[in-house]
Coordinates of C-alpha atoms in Angstrom, one line a residue:
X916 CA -90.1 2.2 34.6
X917 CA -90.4 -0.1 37.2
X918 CA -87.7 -2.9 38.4
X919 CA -88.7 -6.4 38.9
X920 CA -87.3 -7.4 42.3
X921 CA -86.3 -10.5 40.8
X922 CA -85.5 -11.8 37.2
X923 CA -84.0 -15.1 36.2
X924 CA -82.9 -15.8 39.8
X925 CA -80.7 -12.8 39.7
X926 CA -81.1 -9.5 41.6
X927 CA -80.8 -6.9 39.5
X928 CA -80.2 -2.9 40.1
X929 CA -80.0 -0.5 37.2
X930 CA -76.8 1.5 36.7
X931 CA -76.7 4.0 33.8
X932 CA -77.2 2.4 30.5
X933 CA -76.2 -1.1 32.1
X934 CA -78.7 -3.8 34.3
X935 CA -76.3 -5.3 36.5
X936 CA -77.5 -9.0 37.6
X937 CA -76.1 -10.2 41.0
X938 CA -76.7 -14.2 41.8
X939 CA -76.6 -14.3 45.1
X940 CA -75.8 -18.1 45.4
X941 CA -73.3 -18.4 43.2
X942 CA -70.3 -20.5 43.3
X943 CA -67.6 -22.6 41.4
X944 CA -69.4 -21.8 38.5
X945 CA -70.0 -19.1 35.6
X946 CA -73.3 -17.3 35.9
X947 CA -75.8 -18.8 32.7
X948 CA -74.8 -22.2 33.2
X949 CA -78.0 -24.6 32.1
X950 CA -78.0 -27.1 35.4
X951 CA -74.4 -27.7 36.6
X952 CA -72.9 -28.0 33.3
X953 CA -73.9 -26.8 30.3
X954 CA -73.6 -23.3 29.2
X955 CA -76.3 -22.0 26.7
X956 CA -75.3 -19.2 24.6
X957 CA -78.8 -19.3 22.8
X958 CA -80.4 -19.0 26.4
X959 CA -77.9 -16.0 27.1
X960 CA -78.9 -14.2 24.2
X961 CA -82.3 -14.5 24.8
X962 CA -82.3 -13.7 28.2
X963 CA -80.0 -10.0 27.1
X964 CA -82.7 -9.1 24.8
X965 CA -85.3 -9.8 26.7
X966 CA -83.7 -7.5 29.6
X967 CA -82.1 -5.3 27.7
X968 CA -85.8 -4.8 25.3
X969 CA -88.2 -3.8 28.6
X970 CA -86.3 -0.9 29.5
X971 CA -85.2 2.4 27.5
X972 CA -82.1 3.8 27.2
X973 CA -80.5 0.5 28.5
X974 CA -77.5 -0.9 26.4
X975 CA -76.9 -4.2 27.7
X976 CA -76.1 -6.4 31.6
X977 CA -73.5 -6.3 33.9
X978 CA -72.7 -9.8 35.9
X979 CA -69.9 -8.8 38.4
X980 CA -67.5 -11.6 39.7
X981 CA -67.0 -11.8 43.2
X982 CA -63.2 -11.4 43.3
X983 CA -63.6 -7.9 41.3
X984 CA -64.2 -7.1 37.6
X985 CA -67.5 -8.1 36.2
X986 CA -68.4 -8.6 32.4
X987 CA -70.7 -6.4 30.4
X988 CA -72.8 -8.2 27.7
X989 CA -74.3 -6.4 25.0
X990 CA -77.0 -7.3 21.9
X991 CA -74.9 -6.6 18.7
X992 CA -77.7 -8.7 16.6
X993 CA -79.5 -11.5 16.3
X994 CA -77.0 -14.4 16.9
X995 CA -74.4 -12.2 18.4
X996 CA -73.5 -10.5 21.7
X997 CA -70.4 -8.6 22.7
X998 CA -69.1 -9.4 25.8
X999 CA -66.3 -6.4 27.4
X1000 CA -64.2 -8.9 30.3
X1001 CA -63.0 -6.3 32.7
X1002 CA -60.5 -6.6 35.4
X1003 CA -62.1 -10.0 36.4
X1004 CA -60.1 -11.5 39.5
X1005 CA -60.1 -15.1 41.1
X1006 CA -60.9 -16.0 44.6
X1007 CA -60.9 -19.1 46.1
X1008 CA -64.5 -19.5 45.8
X1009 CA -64.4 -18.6 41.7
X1010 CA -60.7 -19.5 40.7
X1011 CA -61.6 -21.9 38.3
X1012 CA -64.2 -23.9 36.7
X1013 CA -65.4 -25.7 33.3
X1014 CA -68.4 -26.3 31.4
X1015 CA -69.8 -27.8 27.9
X1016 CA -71.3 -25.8 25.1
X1017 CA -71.7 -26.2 21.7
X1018 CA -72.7 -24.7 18.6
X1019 CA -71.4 -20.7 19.0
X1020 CA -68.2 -19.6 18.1
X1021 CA -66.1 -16.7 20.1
X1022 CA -63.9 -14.0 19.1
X1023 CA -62.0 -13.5 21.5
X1024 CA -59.2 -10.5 22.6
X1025 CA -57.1 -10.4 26.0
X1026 CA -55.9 -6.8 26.9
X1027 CA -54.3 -7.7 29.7
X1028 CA -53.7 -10.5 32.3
X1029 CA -53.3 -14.4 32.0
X1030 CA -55.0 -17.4 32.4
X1031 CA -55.4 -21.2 31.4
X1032 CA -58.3 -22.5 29.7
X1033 CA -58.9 -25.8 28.4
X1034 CA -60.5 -26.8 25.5
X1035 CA -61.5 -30.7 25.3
X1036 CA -58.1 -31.8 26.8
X1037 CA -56.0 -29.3 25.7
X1038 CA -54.9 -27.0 28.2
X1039 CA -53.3 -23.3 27.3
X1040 CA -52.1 -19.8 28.5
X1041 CA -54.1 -16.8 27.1
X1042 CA -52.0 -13.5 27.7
X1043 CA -51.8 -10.1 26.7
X1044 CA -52.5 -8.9 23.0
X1045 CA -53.9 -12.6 22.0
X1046 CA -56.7 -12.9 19.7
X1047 CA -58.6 -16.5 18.7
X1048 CA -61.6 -17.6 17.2
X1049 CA -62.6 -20.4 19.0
X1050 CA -65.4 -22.5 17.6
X1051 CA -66.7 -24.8 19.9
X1052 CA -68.2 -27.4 17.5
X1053 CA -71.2 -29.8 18.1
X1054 CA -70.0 -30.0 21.7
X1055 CA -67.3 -30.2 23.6
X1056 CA -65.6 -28.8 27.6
X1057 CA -64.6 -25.6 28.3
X1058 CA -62.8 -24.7 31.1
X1059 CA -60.6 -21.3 32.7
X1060 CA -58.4 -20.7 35.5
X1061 CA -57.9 -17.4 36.6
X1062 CA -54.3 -15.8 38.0
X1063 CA -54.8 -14.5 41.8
X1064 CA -52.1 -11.7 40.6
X1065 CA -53.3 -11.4 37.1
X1066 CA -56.9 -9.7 36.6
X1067 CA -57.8 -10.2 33.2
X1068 CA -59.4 -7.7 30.6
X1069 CA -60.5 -8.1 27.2
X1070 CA -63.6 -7.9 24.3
X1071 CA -65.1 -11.4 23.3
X1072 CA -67.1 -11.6 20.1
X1073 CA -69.6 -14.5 21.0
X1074 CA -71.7 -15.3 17.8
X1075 CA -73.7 -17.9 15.8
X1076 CA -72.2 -19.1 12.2
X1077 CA -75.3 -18.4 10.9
X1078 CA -74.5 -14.9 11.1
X1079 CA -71.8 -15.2 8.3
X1080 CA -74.3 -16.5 6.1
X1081 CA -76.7 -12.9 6.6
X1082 CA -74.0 -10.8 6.6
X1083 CA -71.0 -11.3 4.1
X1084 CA -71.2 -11.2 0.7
X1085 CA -69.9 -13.5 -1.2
X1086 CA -68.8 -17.2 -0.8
X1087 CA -70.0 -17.7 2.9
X1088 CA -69.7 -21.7 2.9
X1089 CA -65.5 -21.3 2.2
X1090 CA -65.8 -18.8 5.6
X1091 CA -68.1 -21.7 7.3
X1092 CA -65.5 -24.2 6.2
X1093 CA -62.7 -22.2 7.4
X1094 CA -64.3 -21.4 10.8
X1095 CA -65.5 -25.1 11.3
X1096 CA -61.8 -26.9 10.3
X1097 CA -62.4 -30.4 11.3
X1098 CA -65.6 -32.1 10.4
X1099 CA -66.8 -36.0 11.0
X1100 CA -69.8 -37.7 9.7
X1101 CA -71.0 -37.6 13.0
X1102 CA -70.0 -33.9 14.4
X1103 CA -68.2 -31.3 14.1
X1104 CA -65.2 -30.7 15.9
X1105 CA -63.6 -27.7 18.2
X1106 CA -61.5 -25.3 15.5
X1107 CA -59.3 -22.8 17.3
X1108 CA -57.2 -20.0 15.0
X1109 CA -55.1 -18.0 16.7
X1110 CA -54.1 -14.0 15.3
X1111 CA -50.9 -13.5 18.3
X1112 CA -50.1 -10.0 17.1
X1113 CA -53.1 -8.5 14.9
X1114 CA -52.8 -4.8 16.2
X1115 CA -56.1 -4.1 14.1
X1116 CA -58.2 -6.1 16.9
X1117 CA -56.3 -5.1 19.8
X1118 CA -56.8 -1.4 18.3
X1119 CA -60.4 -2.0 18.5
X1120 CA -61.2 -4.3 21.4
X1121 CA -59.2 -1.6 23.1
X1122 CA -61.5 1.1 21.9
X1123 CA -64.6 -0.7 23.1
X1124 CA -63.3 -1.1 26.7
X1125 CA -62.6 2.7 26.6
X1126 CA -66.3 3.4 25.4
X1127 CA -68.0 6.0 28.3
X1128 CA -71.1 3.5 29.0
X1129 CA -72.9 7.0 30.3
X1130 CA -72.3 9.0 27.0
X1131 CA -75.7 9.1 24.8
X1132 CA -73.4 7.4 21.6
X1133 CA -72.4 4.2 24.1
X1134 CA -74.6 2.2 22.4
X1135 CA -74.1 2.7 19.1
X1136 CA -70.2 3.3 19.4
X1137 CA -70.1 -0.3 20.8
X1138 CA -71.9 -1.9 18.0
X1139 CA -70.0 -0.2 15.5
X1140 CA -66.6 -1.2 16.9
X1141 CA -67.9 -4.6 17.2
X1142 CA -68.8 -5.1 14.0
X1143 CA -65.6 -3.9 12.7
X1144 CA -64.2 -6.3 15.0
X1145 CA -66.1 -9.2 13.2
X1146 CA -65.3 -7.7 9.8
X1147 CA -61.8 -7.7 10.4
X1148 CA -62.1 -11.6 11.6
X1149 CA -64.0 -11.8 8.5
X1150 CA -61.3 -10.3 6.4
X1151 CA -58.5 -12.2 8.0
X1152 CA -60.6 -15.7 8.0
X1153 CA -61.5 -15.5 4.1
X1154 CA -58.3 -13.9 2.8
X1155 CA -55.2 -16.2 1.1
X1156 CA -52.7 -13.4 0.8
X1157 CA -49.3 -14.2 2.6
X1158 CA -49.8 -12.1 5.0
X1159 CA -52.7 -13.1 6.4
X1160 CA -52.1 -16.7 5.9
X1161 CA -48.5 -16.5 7.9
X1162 CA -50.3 -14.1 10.6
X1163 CA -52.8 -17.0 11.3
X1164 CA -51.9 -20.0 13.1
X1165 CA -54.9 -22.8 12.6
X1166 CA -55.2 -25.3 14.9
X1167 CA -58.2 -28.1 14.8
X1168 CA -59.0 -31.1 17.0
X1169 CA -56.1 -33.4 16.1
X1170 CA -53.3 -30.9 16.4
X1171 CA -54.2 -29.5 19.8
X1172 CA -53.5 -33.0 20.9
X1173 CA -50.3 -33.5 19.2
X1174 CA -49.6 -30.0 21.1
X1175 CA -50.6 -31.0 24.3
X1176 CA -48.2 -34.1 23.9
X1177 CA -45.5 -31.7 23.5
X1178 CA -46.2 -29.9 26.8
X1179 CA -46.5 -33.1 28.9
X1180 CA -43.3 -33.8 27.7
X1181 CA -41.7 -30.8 28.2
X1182 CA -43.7 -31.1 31.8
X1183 CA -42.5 -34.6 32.9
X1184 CA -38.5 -34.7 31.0
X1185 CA -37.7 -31.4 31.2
X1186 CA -34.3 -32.5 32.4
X1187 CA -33.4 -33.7 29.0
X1188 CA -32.8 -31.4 26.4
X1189 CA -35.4 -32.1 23.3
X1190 CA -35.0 -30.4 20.0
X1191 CA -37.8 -28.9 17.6
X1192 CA -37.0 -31.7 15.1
X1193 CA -37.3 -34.6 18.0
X1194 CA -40.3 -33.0 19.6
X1195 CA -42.0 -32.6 16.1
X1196 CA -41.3 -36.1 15.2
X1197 CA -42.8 -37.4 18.8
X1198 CA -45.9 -35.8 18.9
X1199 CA -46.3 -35.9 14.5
X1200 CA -46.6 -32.8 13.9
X1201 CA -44.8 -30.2 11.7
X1202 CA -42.4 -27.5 12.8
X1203 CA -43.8 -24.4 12.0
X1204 CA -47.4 -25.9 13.3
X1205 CA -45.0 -26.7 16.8
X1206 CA -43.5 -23.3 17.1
X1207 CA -46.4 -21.3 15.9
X1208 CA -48.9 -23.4 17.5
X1209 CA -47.4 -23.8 20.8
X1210 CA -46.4 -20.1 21.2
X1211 CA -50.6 -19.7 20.6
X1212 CA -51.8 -21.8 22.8
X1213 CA -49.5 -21.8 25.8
X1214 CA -48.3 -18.6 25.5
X1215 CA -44.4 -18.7 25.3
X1216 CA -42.1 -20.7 23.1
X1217 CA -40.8 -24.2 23.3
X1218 CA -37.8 -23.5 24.7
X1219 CA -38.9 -20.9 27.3
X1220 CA -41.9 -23.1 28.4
X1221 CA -38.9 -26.4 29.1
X1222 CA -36.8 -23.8 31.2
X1223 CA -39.6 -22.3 32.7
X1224 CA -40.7 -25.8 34.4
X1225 CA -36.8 -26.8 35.2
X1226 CA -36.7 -23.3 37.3
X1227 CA -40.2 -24.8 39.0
X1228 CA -38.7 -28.0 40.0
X1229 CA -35.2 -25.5 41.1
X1230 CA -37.4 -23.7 43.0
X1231 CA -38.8 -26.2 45.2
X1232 CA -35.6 -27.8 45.7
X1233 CA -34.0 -25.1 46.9
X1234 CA -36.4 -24.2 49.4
X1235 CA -36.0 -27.5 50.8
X1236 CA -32.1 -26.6 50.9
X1237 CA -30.8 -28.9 48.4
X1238 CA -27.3 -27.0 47.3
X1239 CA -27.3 -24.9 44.2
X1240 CA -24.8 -27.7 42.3
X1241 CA -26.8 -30.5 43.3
X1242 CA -29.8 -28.8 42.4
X1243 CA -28.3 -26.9 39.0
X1244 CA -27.6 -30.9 38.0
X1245 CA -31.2 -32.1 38.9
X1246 CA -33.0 -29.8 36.6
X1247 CA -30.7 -31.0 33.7
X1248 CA -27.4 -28.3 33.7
X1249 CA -24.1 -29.7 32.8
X1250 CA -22.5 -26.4 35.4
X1251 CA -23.8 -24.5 38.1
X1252 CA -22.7 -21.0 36.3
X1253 CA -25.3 -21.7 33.4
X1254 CA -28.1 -22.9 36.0
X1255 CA -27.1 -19.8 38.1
X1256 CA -27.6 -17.1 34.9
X1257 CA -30.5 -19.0 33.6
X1258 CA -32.6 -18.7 37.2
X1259 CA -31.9 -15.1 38.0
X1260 CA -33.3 -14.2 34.4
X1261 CA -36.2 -16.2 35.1
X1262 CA -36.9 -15.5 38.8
X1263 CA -34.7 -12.0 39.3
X1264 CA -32.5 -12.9 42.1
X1265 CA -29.5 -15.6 42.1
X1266 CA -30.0 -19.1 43.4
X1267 CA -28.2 -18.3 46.5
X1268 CA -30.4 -15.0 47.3
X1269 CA -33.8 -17.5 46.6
X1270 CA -33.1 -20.2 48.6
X1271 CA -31.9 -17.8 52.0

């Protein structure tokens, strides 16, 4: 069959069972984006099918970042695409950028690598073995930094909640509920739940990223995986055992902004010691949501994330060859022998070696 020269403003050149698009012009941007801003899921979807529907033996596109890495999209069904992230890399032409969407929800499963996204005003750390669902409301901005050193791999379940109404059995409004936390007369708001260690999805998201796209089963292996991958969402979304409820940490609107007030603490007087009970009392939130929370969004603990910023601040001060006592005292230590062991486990070489 024939390949259109052009299609959607993308080139396009057929590799095995995948289409891959190139946009030529592209930018500071993600590839889909509706204008300059908005990124259109339903658009997406219809745009895969529609590719993915003229040509047999095809299982889904390919949109390759310029820095490396590209991300495969595939039609699971209606209302639901599987999107395989691998080995994307930043340049300084796509390092970062943000955009608005609404509506869709995303499963999502990092592999390996890190990055920051932001969600409304909430900025986090996504790293290795992290799975969310993100819901992204009736609206609201999306944005991702990528790690020059840190290419980042992973399988992200992008679907519709209509979806959970065709396919589960059962009470699909207390899943709908669940999935949608917050909810105001006027909208609904973002809804992020966070599994940090569910070995069942990084079992399968790992699976699908080992799939041969050029054996004859490709297809049909992806789609199966993937909808064991929403099952088990499914399973872990609906269910009130202990387990599952103290796997999941649940996070809507309000509470990834008394988060975020933690971090800006933690960012701007990290040379003052804060406890759990004094940071939980500051930004009104409860302990277990703070430790559980915080380690989900931002990727490390409390404590680690306050000495991770005083060895920042250490860092540049010794490079402008402020002393190691003056500096150990700057950044909050009482003696230079605790600021000493503290940066070498942090950094992996002694003050002294750093700043020579």
């Amino acid at each position: 069959m024939k390949e259109p020269p052009e299609q959607e403003g993308f080139r396009v050149h057929r590799q095995g069972a995948m289409l891959e698009l190139i946009e030529p012009e592209r930018r500071k941007r993600p590839p889909f984006l509706v204008g300059e801003d908005f990124f259109d899921f339903n658009a997406l979807e219809t745009l895969v099918r529609k590719l993915v529907g003229a040509r047999e033996g095809l299982a889904g596109i390919r949109v390759p970042f310029p820095g490396g890495g590209c991300t495969e999209y595939l039609p699971i069904e209606k209302g639901c695409l599987l999107a395989l992230n691998r080995n994307i890399q930043s340049t300084p032409e796509l390092d970062s950028f943000s955009y608005r969407t609404s509506d869709w929800a995303a499963l999502r499963v990092r592999i390996s690598g890190f990055f920051r996204e932001q969600i409304s005003s909430t900025s986090m750390t996504a790293g290795e073995g992290n799975a969310s669902l993100l819901y992204f409301g009736s609206g609201c901005r999306y944005g991702l930094n990528l790690t020059a050193d840190s290419p980042v791999s992973g399988v992200s379940l992008v679907f519709h909640p209509d979806i959970i109404s065709r396919r589960v059995l059962g009470d699909a409004d207390l899943l709908l509920e669940r999935l949608r936390g917050e909810v105001t007369e006027t909208h609904d708001l973002p809804h992020l739940i966070a599994w940090p260690g569910d070995l069942v999805m990084q079992g399968l998201a790992l699976q699908i990223l080992q799939l041969d796209s050029a054996a004859p089963v490709f297809r049909i292996m992806a789609e199966s995986l993937a909808l064991s991958l929403f099952a088990r969402c499914i399973t872990l979304l609906g269910s009130d055992s202990v387990e599952a409820t103290d796997q999941a940490v649940r996070l809507r609107a309000k509470d990834l902004q008394q988060l975020e007030v933690v971090r800006k603490v933690l960012e701007t007087d990290f040379c003052n010691s804060h406890t759990l009970e004094e940071l939980s009392r500051l930004a009104g939130i409860n302990r277990r949501k703070l430790t559980e929370g915080f380690r989900s969004l931002f990727g490390t603990s409390v404590g680690e994330y306050a000495i991770n910023q005083r060895m920042r601040r250490a860092r540049i001060l010794l490079l402008e060859g402020i002393r190691v006592g003056e500096v150990a005292e700057q950044v909050g230590y009482q003696d230079q022998g605790s600021f000493s062991r503290a940066f070498k486990r942090v950094v992996g070489v002694n003050p002294r070696a750093f700043s020579t």
